[in-house]
mmCIF file of C-alpha atoms in Angstrom:
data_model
loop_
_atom_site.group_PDB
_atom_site.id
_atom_site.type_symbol
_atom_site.label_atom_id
_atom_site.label_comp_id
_atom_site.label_asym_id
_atom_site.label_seq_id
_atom_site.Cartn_x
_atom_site.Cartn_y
_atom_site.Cartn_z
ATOM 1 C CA UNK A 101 78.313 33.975 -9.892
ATOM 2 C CA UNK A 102 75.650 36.447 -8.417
ATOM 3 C CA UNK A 103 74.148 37.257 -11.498
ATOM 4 C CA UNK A 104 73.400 33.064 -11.658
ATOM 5 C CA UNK A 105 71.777 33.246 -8.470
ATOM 6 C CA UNK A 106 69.709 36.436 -9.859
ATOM 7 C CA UNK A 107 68.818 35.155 -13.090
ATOM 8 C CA UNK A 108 67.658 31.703 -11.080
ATOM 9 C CA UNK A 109 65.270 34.197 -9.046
ATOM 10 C CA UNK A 110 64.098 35.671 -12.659
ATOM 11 C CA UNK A 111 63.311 31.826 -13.792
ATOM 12 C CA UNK A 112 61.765 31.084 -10.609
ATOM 13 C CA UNK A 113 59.877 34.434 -10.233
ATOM 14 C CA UNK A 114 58.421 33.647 -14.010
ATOM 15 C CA UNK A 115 57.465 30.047 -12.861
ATOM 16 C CA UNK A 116 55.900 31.681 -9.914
ATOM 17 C CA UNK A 117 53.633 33.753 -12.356
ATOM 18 C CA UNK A 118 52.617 30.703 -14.467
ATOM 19 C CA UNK A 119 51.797 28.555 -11.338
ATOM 20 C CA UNK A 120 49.351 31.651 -9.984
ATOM 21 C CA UNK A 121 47.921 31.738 -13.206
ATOM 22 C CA UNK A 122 47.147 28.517 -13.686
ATOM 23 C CA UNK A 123 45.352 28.450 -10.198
ATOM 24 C CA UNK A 124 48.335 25.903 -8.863
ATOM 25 C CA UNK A 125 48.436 28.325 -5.365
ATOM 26 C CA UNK A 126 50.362 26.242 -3.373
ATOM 27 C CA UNK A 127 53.439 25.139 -6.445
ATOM 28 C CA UNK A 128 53.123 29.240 -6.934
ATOM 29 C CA UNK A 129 53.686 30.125 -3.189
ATOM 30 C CA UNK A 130 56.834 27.511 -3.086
ATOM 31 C CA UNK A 131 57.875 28.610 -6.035
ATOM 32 C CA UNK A 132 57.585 32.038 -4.710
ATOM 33 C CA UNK A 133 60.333 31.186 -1.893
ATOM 34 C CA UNK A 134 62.760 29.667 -4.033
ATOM 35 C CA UNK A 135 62.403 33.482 -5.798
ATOM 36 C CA UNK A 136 62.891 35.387 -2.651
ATOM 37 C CA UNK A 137 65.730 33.245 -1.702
ATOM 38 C CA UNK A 138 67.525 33.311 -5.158
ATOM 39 C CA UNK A 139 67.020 36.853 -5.087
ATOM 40 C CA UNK A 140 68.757 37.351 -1.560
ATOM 41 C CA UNK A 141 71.730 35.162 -2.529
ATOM 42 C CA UNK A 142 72.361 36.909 -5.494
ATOM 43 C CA UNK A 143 72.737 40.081 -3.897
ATOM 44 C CA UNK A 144 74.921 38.888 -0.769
ATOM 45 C CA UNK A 145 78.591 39.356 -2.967
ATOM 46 C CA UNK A 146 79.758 36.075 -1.240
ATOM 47 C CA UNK A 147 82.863 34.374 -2.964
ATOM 48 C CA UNK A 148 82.313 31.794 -6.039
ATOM 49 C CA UNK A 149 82.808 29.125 -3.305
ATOM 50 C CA UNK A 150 80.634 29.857 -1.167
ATOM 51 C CA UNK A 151 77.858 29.830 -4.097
ATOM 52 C CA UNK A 152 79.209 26.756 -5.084
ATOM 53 C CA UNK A 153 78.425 25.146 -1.885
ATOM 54 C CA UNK A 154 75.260 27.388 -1.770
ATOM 55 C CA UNK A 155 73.852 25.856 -4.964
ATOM 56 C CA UNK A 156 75.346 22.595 -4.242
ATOM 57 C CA UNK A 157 72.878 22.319 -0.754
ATOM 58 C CA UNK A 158 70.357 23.294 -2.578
ATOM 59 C CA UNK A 159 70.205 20.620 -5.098
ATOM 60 C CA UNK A 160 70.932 18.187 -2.358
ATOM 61 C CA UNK A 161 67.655 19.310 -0.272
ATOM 62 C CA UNK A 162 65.691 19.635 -3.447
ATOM 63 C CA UNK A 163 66.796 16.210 -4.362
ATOM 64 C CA UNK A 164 66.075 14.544 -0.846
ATOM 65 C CA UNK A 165 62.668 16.471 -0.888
ATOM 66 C CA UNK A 166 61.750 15.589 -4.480
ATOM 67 C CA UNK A 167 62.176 11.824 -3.818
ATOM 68 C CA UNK A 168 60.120 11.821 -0.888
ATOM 69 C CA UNK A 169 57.442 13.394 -2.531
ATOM 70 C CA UNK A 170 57.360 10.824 -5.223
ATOM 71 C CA UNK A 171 57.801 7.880 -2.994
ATOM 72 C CA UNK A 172 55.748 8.599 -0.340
ATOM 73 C CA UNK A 173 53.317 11.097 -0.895
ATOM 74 C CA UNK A 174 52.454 10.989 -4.724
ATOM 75 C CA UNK A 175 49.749 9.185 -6.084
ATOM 76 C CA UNK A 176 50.191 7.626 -8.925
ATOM 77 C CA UNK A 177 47.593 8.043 -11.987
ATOM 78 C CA UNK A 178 46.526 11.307 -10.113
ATOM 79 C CA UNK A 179 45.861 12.783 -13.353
ATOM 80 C CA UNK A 180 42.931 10.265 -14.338
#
């Protein structure tokens, strides 16, 4: 279950790249954390479990975050 975590840093690290180069700074810098933290939880040799629940808070607080950006703070047609 490590190597998930690790190969979710790799994902995240090559997102990371993309983001910098396409002069998105601040989606590159959060990016950037979700790397560093993916990274650190892969290495930790914790139990399946405790990934499990480690993952599972994550999607919960990406989830919570997500839909608060969208409802609250998007604006729609920003594209246009």
């Amino acid at each position: 279950m490590d190597r998930v975590f690790r190969m979710l840093a790799f994902w995240t690290g090559i997102f990371t790249v993309m983001f910098y180069v396409g002069h998105m700074e601040t989606m590159a810098y959060l990016f950037l954390a979700q790397t560093i933290f993916f990274l650190g939880v892969g290495y930790l040799k914790l139990s399946e479990r405790m990934y499990m629940y480690l993952f599972a808070a994550y999607c919960t607080v990406f989830f919570i975050g997500f839909t608060f950006y969208t409802n609250f703070i998007l604006v729609p047609g920003f594209g246009h």
